[in-house]
């Protein structure tokens, strides 16, 4: 009844891939294949469409999840930690995830997150944590770079926090990215994200005329 996804990444003769599309067996889904751009046609080289299904694991992302409204939930399955995996199936693919904050360990209304992203091969990734218009932390790497964010303080009053992964460069429809998400106690003597501007500066307390602070 409505369009779920459209992909047009490759040039002439290049494949198109849509991985991890979540479907309901109770419905009928239609796939439309058509020539992009000005009609040229090629009666001597037929295209081939392959559709494969499998039972998704609890840690699999589900497409479409290109915005916060369709974010895939992150499930904390190992105590205060959890894992999600998925694919950057097309150029500049964005995968949005959401973590519910109800009942998570918090201090003064804030929970502390640790995130570690192992990207798919040949992809330059970015990672950000936000709630509404508030950006808590972000990181960006070159191709094959792992990304880590520590001591990310999030306001539990927001109800949920969004985690956005993006393929800044490249795509990898056959190799997974893996994101580890964990809740950890506040680190004493360490900076607290977000602190990228004066309004969110981490307090530096002098004791005996000196102060010491660590960061990441």
PDB file of C-alpha atoms in Angstrom, residues 3-211:
ATOM      1  CA  UNK A   3       6.534   2.500  -1.017  1.00  0.00           C
ATOM      2  CA  UNK A   4       9.088   1.123   1.431  1.00  0.00           C
ATOM      3  CA  UNK A   5      12.410   1.640  -0.343  1.00  0.00           C
ATOM      4  CA  UNK A   6      13.922   2.773  -3.634  1.00  0.00           C
ATOM      5  CA  UNK A   7      17.517   2.072  -4.642  1.00  0.00           C
ATOM      6  CA  UNK A   8      19.372   3.461  -7.658  1.00  0.00           C
ATOM      7  CA  UNK A   9      23.082   3.418  -6.782  1.00  0.00           C
ATOM      8  CA  UNK A  10      24.933   1.701  -9.572  1.00  0.00           C
ATOM      9  CA  UNK A  11      25.712   2.792 -13.094  1.00  0.00           C
ATOM     10  CA  UNK A  12      24.888   0.830 -16.255  1.00  0.00           C
ATOM     11  CA  UNK A  13      25.642  -2.862 -15.757  1.00  0.00           C
ATOM     12  CA  UNK A  14      26.209  -2.512 -12.003  1.00  0.00           C
ATOM     13  CA  UNK A  15      24.080  -4.414  -9.453  1.00  0.00           C
ATOM     14  CA  UNK A  16      21.572  -2.968  -7.005  1.00  0.00           C
ATOM     15  CA  UNK A  17      21.117  -4.516  -3.564  1.00  0.00           C
ATOM     16  CA  UNK A  18      18.570  -3.988  -0.772  1.00  0.00           C
ATOM     17  CA  UNK A  19      19.537  -6.051   2.306  1.00  0.00           C
ATOM     18  CA  UNK A  20      17.650  -6.652   5.558  1.00  0.00           C
ATOM     19  CA  UNK A  21      14.185  -5.464   4.531  1.00  0.00           C
ATOM     20  CA  UNK A  22      11.753  -6.348   7.314  1.00  0.00           C
ATOM     21  CA  UNK A  23       8.489  -7.825   5.953  1.00  0.00           C
ATOM     22  CA  UNK A  24       5.334  -9.266   7.486  1.00  0.00           C
ATOM     23  CA  UNK A  25       4.369 -12.723   6.142  1.00  0.00           C
ATOM     24  CA  UNK A  26       0.689 -11.718   6.361  1.00  0.00           C
ATOM     25  CA  UNK A  27       1.044  -9.249   3.469  1.00  0.00           C
ATOM     26  CA  UNK A  28       1.848  -9.324  -0.238  1.00  0.00           C
ATOM     27  CA  UNK A  29       4.835  -7.242  -1.347  1.00  0.00           C
ATOM     28  CA  UNK A  30       5.494  -5.991  -4.864  1.00  0.00           C
ATOM     29  CA  UNK A  31       8.921  -5.421  -6.382  1.00  0.00           C
ATOM     30  CA  UNK A  32       9.241  -2.940  -9.225  1.00  0.00           C
ATOM     31  CA  UNK A  33      12.272  -3.016 -11.519  1.00  0.00           C
ATOM     32  CA  UNK A  34      12.551  -0.347 -14.190  1.00  0.00           C
ATOM     33  CA  UNK A  35      15.135   1.448 -16.297  1.00  0.00           C
ATOM     34  CA  UNK A  36      16.412   4.624 -14.666  1.00  0.00           C
ATOM     35  CA  UNK A  37      16.918   7.793 -16.669  1.00  0.00           C
ATOM     36  CA  UNK A  38      16.237   8.133 -20.378  1.00  0.00           C
ATOM     37  CA  UNK A  39      14.908   4.908 -21.901  1.00  0.00           C
ATOM     38  CA  UNK A  40      17.567   3.021 -23.884  1.00  0.00           C
ATOM     39  CA  UNK A  41      16.664  -0.640 -23.572  1.00  0.00           C
ATOM     40  CA  UNK A  42      18.875  -3.668 -24.129  1.00  0.00           C
ATOM     41  CA  UNK A  43      17.031  -6.732 -25.408  1.00  0.00           C
ATOM     42  CA  UNK A  44      20.206  -8.858 -25.567  1.00  0.00           C
ATOM     43  CA  UNK A  45      21.208  -8.639 -21.891  1.00  0.00           C
ATOM     44  CA  UNK A  46      18.401  -9.610 -19.484  1.00  0.00           C
ATOM     45  CA  UNK A  47      18.509  -8.595 -15.842  1.00  0.00           C
ATOM     46  CA  UNK A  48      18.241 -11.154 -13.055  1.00  0.00           C
ATOM     47  CA  UNK A  49      16.371 -10.498  -9.799  1.00  0.00           C
ATOM     48  CA  UNK A  50      17.134 -12.657  -6.751  1.00  0.00           C
ATOM     49  CA  UNK A  51      14.992 -12.570  -3.600  1.00  0.00           C
ATOM     50  CA  UNK A  52      16.100 -14.429  -0.463  1.00  0.00           C
ATOM     51  CA  UNK A  53      14.389 -14.661   2.918  1.00  0.00           C
ATOM     52  CA  UNK A  54      15.601 -15.675   6.359  1.00  0.00           C
ATOM     53  CA  UNK A  55      14.494 -15.461   9.968  1.00  0.00           C
ATOM     54  CA  UNK A  56      16.003 -12.274  11.351  1.00  0.00           C
ATOM     55  CA  UNK A  57      17.948 -12.413  14.603  1.00  0.00           C
ATOM     56  CA  UNK A  58      16.998 -10.142  17.489  1.00  0.00           C
ATOM     57  CA  UNK A  59      20.167  -8.106  16.874  1.00  0.00           C
ATOM     58  CA  UNK A  60      19.507  -7.471  13.170  1.00  0.00           C
ATOM     59  CA  UNK A  61      18.646  -3.996  11.922  1.00  0.00           C
ATOM     60  CA  UNK A  62      15.471  -3.766   9.848  1.00  0.00           C
ATOM     61  CA  UNK A  63      15.135  -1.701   6.706  1.00  0.00           C
ATOM     62  CA  UNK A  64      13.666   0.791   6.068  1.00  0.00           C
ATOM     63  CA  UNK A  65      15.297   2.677   8.966  1.00  0.00           C
ATOM     64  CA  UNK A  66      16.650   5.791   7.265  1.00  0.00           C
ATOM     65  CA  UNK A  67      15.176   8.201   9.829  1.00  0.00           C
ATOM     66  CA  UNK A  68      14.431   8.369  13.534  1.00  0.00           C
ATOM     67  CA  UNK A  69      10.740   7.600  13.005  1.00  0.00           C
ATOM     68  CA  UNK A  70      11.637   4.142  11.620  1.00  0.00           C
ATOM     69  CA  UNK A  71      14.608   3.423  13.896  1.00  0.00           C
ATOM     70  CA  UNK A  72      15.406  -0.204  14.739  1.00  0.00           C
ATOM     71  CA  UNK A  73      15.179  -0.805  18.541  1.00  0.00           C
ATOM     72  CA  UNK A  74      18.402  -1.720  20.353  1.00  0.00           C
ATOM     73  CA  UNK A  75      17.805  -4.587  22.774  1.00  0.00           C
ATOM     74  CA  UNK A  76      20.065  -4.883  25.827  1.00  0.00           C
ATOM     75  CA  UNK A  77      20.383  -8.659  25.972  1.00  0.00           C
ATOM     76  CA  UNK A  78      23.528  -9.078  28.094  1.00  0.00           C
ATOM     77  CA  UNK A  79      22.727  -7.155  31.251  1.00  0.00           C
ATOM     78  CA  UNK A  80      23.523  -3.497  30.575  1.00  0.00           C
ATOM     79  CA  UNK A  81      24.862  -4.122  27.071  1.00  0.00           C
ATOM     80  CA  UNK A  82      23.634  -5.174  23.655  1.00  0.00           C
ATOM     81  CA  UNK A  83      24.691  -5.595  20.045  1.00  0.00           C
ATOM     82  CA  UNK A  84      23.168  -4.648  16.705  1.00  0.00           C
ATOM     83  CA  UNK A  85      24.398  -5.526  13.228  1.00  0.00           C
ATOM     84  CA  UNK A  86      23.395  -4.606   9.715  1.00  0.00           C
ATOM     85  CA  UNK A  87      24.513  -3.592   6.253  1.00  0.00           C
ATOM     86  CA  UNK A  88      25.435  -0.396   4.466  1.00  0.00           C
ATOM     87  CA  UNK A  89      23.643  -1.637   1.373  1.00  0.00           C
ATOM     88  CA  UNK A  90      23.918   1.517  -0.717  1.00  0.00           C
ATOM     89  CA  UNK A  91      25.907   4.720  -1.022  1.00  0.00           C
ATOM     90  CA  UNK A  92      25.386   7.159   1.851  1.00  0.00           C
ATOM     91  CA  UNK A  93      23.131   4.613   3.567  1.00  0.00           C
ATOM     92  CA  UNK A  94      21.857   5.751   6.975  1.00  0.00           C
ATOM     93  CA  UNK A  95      20.762   3.255   9.613  1.00  0.00           C
ATOM     94  CA  UNK A  96      18.909   4.698  12.607  1.00  0.00           C
ATOM     95  CA  UNK A  97      18.632   2.806  15.889  1.00  0.00           C
ATOM     96  CA  UNK A  98      16.811   3.669  19.123  1.00  0.00           C
ATOM     97  CA  UNK A  99      17.600   2.808  22.741  1.00  0.00           C
ATOM     98  CA  UNK A 100      14.780   3.066  25.297  1.00  0.00           C
ATOM     99  CA  UNK A 101      15.998   4.704  28.525  1.00  0.00           C
ATOM    100  CA  UNK A 102      13.171   3.602  30.826  1.00  0.00           C
ATOM    101  CA  UNK A 103      14.597   1.657  33.759  1.00  0.00           C
ATOM    102  CA  UNK A 104      18.276   1.987  32.766  1.00  0.00           C
ATOM    103  CA  UNK A 105      20.825   2.774  35.520  1.00  0.00           C
ATOM    104  CA  UNK A 106      21.143   6.537  35.913  1.00  0.00           C
ATOM    105  CA  UNK A 107      22.600   9.144  38.246  1.00  0.00           C
ATOM    106  CA  UNK A 108      20.947  12.539  38.642  1.00  0.00           C
ATOM    107  CA  UNK A 109      18.672  11.701  35.701  1.00  0.00           C
ATOM    108  CA  UNK A 110      21.509  10.894  33.312  1.00  0.00           C
ATOM    109  CA  UNK A 111      22.690   7.562  31.965  1.00  0.00           C
ATOM    110  CA  UNK A 112      26.194   7.007  30.576  1.00  0.00           C
ATOM    111  CA  UNK A 113      26.693   5.183  27.260  1.00  0.00           C
ATOM    112  CA  UNK A 114      29.639   3.479  25.628  1.00  0.00           C
ATOM    113  CA  UNK A 115      29.454   2.740  21.887  1.00  0.00           C
ATOM    114  CA  UNK A 116      31.878   0.782  19.684  1.00  0.00           C
ATOM    115  CA  UNK A 117      31.306   0.450  15.942  1.00  0.00           C
ATOM    116  CA  UNK A 118      33.151  -2.063  13.769  1.00  0.00           C
ATOM    117  CA  UNK A 119      32.336  -0.904  10.224  1.00  0.00           C
ATOM    118  CA  UNK A 120      31.913  -3.035   7.151  1.00  0.00           C
ATOM    119  CA  UNK A 121      34.995  -3.347   4.941  1.00  0.00           C
ATOM    120  CA  UNK A 122      35.766  -0.446   2.583  1.00  0.00           C
ATOM    121  CA  UNK A 123      33.243   1.884   4.212  1.00  0.00           C
ATOM    122  CA  UNK A 124      34.039   5.227   5.870  1.00  0.00           C
ATOM    123  CA  UNK A 125      31.551   5.386   8.773  1.00  0.00           C
ATOM    124  CA  UNK A 126      30.060   8.064  10.990  1.00  0.00           C
ATOM    125  CA  UNK A 127      28.262   7.625  14.301  1.00  0.00           C
ATOM    126  CA  UNK A 128      26.147  10.029  16.314  1.00  0.00           C
ATOM    127  CA  UNK A 129      23.951   9.930  19.416  1.00  0.00           C
ATOM    128  CA  UNK A 130      21.024  12.344  19.713  1.00  0.00           C
ATOM    129  CA  UNK A 131      17.596  12.928  21.226  1.00  0.00           C
ATOM    130  CA  UNK A 132      15.341  15.293  19.321  1.00  0.00           C
ATOM    131  CA  UNK A 133      17.429  18.324  18.334  1.00  0.00           C
ATOM    132  CA  UNK A 134      20.064  17.673  21.017  1.00  0.00           C
ATOM    133  CA  UNK A 135      23.283  16.081  19.790  1.00  0.00           C
ATOM    134  CA  UNK A 136      25.095  14.222  22.576  1.00  0.00           C
ATOM    135  CA  UNK A 137      28.160  12.937  20.705  1.00  0.00           C
ATOM    136  CA  UNK A 138      29.431  12.124  17.228  1.00  0.00           C
ATOM    137  CA  UNK A 139      32.453  10.588  15.510  1.00  0.00           C
ATOM    138  CA  UNK A 140      33.593  10.060  11.938  1.00  0.00           C
ATOM    139  CA  UNK A 141      36.358   7.908  10.489  1.00  0.00           C
ATOM    140  CA  UNK A 142      38.191   6.991   7.307  1.00  0.00           C
ATOM    141  CA  UNK A 143      37.560   3.728   5.473  1.00  0.00           C
ATOM    142  CA  UNK A 144      37.726   0.683   7.781  1.00  0.00           C
ATOM    143  CA  UNK A 145      38.133   2.846  10.911  1.00  0.00           C
ATOM    144  CA  UNK A 146      36.517   1.603  14.106  1.00  0.00           C
ATOM    145  CA  UNK A 147      34.629   4.297  16.016  1.00  0.00           C
ATOM    146  CA  UNK A 148      34.339   4.503  19.811  1.00  0.00           C
ATOM    147  CA  UNK A 149      32.444   6.914  22.032  1.00  0.00           C
ATOM    148  CA  UNK A 150      32.923   6.841  25.833  1.00  0.00           C
ATOM    149  CA  UNK A 151      31.243   8.631  28.710  1.00  0.00           C
ATOM    150  CA  UNK A 152      28.287   9.866  26.676  1.00  0.00           C
ATOM    151  CA  UNK A 153      25.811  11.303  29.171  1.00  0.00           C
ATOM    152  CA  UNK A 154      22.179  11.184  28.018  1.00  0.00           C
ATOM    153  CA  UNK A 155      19.096  12.614  29.707  1.00  0.00           C
ATOM    154  CA  UNK A 156      16.759   9.751  30.684  1.00  0.00           C
ATOM    155  CA  UNK A 157      13.813  12.181  30.674  1.00  0.00           C
ATOM    156  CA  UNK A 158      13.988  12.061  26.875  1.00  0.00           C
ATOM    157  CA  UNK A 159      12.579   8.514  27.049  1.00  0.00           C
ATOM    158  CA  UNK A 160      14.805   7.209  24.265  1.00  0.00           C
ATOM    159  CA  UNK A 161      18.031   8.093  22.506  1.00  0.00           C
ATOM    160  CA  UNK A 162      18.688   7.756  18.781  1.00  0.00           C
ATOM    161  CA  UNK A 163      21.901   6.326  17.335  1.00  0.00           C
ATOM    162  CA  UNK A 164      22.585   7.080  13.676  1.00  0.00           C
ATOM    163  CA  UNK A 165      25.122   5.161  11.574  1.00  0.00           C
ATOM    164  CA  UNK A 166      26.046   6.429   8.115  1.00  0.00           C
ATOM    165  CA  UNK A 167      28.177   5.250   5.230  1.00  0.00           C
ATOM    166  CA  UNK A 168      29.953   8.518   4.453  1.00  0.00           C
ATOM    167  CA  UNK A 169      31.872   6.810   1.665  1.00  0.00           C
ATOM    168  CA  UNK A 170      31.501   3.388   0.095  1.00  0.00           C
ATOM    169  CA  UNK A 171      28.971   0.613   0.558  1.00  0.00           C
ATOM    170  CA  UNK A 172      29.103  -3.027   1.599  1.00  0.00           C
ATOM    171  CA  UNK A 173      25.857  -4.961   1.046  1.00  0.00           C
ATOM    172  CA  UNK A 174      27.442  -8.342   1.862  1.00  0.00           C
ATOM    173  CA  UNK A 175      29.566  -7.502   4.937  1.00  0.00           C
ATOM    174  CA  UNK A 176      27.996  -6.446   8.221  1.00  0.00           C
ATOM    175  CA  UNK A 177      28.735  -3.537  10.491  1.00  0.00           C
ATOM    176  CA  UNK A 178      28.522  -4.407  14.199  1.00  0.00           C
ATOM    177  CA  UNK A 179      27.654  -1.915  16.939  1.00  0.00           C
ATOM    178  CA  UNK A 180      28.172  -2.667  20.640  1.00  0.00           C
ATOM    179  CA  UNK A 181      26.165  -0.485  23.029  1.00  0.00           C
ATOM    180  CA  UNK A 182      26.635  -0.536  26.782  1.00  0.00           C
ATOM    181  CA  UNK A 183      25.630   1.372  29.897  1.00  0.00           C
ATOM    182  CA  UNK A 184      28.460   2.084  32.307  1.00  0.00           C
ATOM    183  CA  UNK A 185      28.897   3.952  35.618  1.00  0.00           C
ATOM    184  CA  UNK A 186      30.019   7.590  35.331  1.00  0.00           C
ATOM    185  CA  UNK A 187      33.800   7.772  35.101  1.00  0.00           C
ATOM    186  CA  UNK A 188      35.203   9.872  37.925  1.00  0.00           C
ATOM    187  CA  UNK A 189      37.677  12.520  36.850  1.00  0.00           C
ATOM    188  CA  UNK A 190      36.694  12.282  33.193  1.00  0.00           C
ATOM    189  CA  UNK A 191      35.051  14.680  30.762  1.00  0.00           C
ATOM    190  CA  UNK A 192      31.424  14.056  29.966  1.00  0.00           C
ATOM    191  CA  UNK A 193      29.941  14.190  26.474  1.00  0.00           C
ATOM    192  CA  UNK A 194      28.373  16.316  25.086  1.00  0.00           C
ATOM    193  CA  UNK A 195      30.898  19.098  25.695  1.00  0.00           C
ATOM    194  CA  UNK A 196      31.598  20.479  22.234  1.00  0.00           C
ATOM    195  CA  UNK A 197      30.688  24.051  23.158  1.00  0.00           C
ATOM    196  CA  UNK A 198      30.753  26.477  26.075  1.00  0.00           C
ATOM    197  CA  UNK A 199      27.129  25.772  26.989  1.00  0.00           C
ATOM    198  CA  UNK A 200      27.935  22.093  27.651  1.00  0.00           C
ATOM    199  CA  UNK A 201      31.411  22.461  29.185  1.00  0.00           C
ATOM    200  CA  UNK A 202      32.491  19.783  31.668  1.00  0.00           C
ATOM    201  CA  UNK A 203      33.129  21.413  35.079  1.00  0.00           C
ATOM    202  CA  UNK A 204      36.784  21.448  36.157  1.00  0.00           C
ATOM    203  CA  UNK A 205      36.923  21.633  39.958  1.00  0.00           C
ATOM    204  CA  UNK A 206      40.025  22.951  41.684  1.00  0.00           C
ATOM    205  CA  UNK A 207      41.083  21.118  44.839  1.00  0.00           C
ATOM    206  CA  UNK A 208      43.986  22.626  46.723  1.00  0.00           C
ATOM    207  CA  UNK A 209      44.664  24.928  43.802  1.00  0.00           C
ATOM    208  CA  UNK A 210      44.961  22.154  41.173  1.00  0.00           C
ATOM    209  CA  UNK A 211      42.656  20.041  39.059  1.00  0.00           C
TER     210      UNK A 211
END
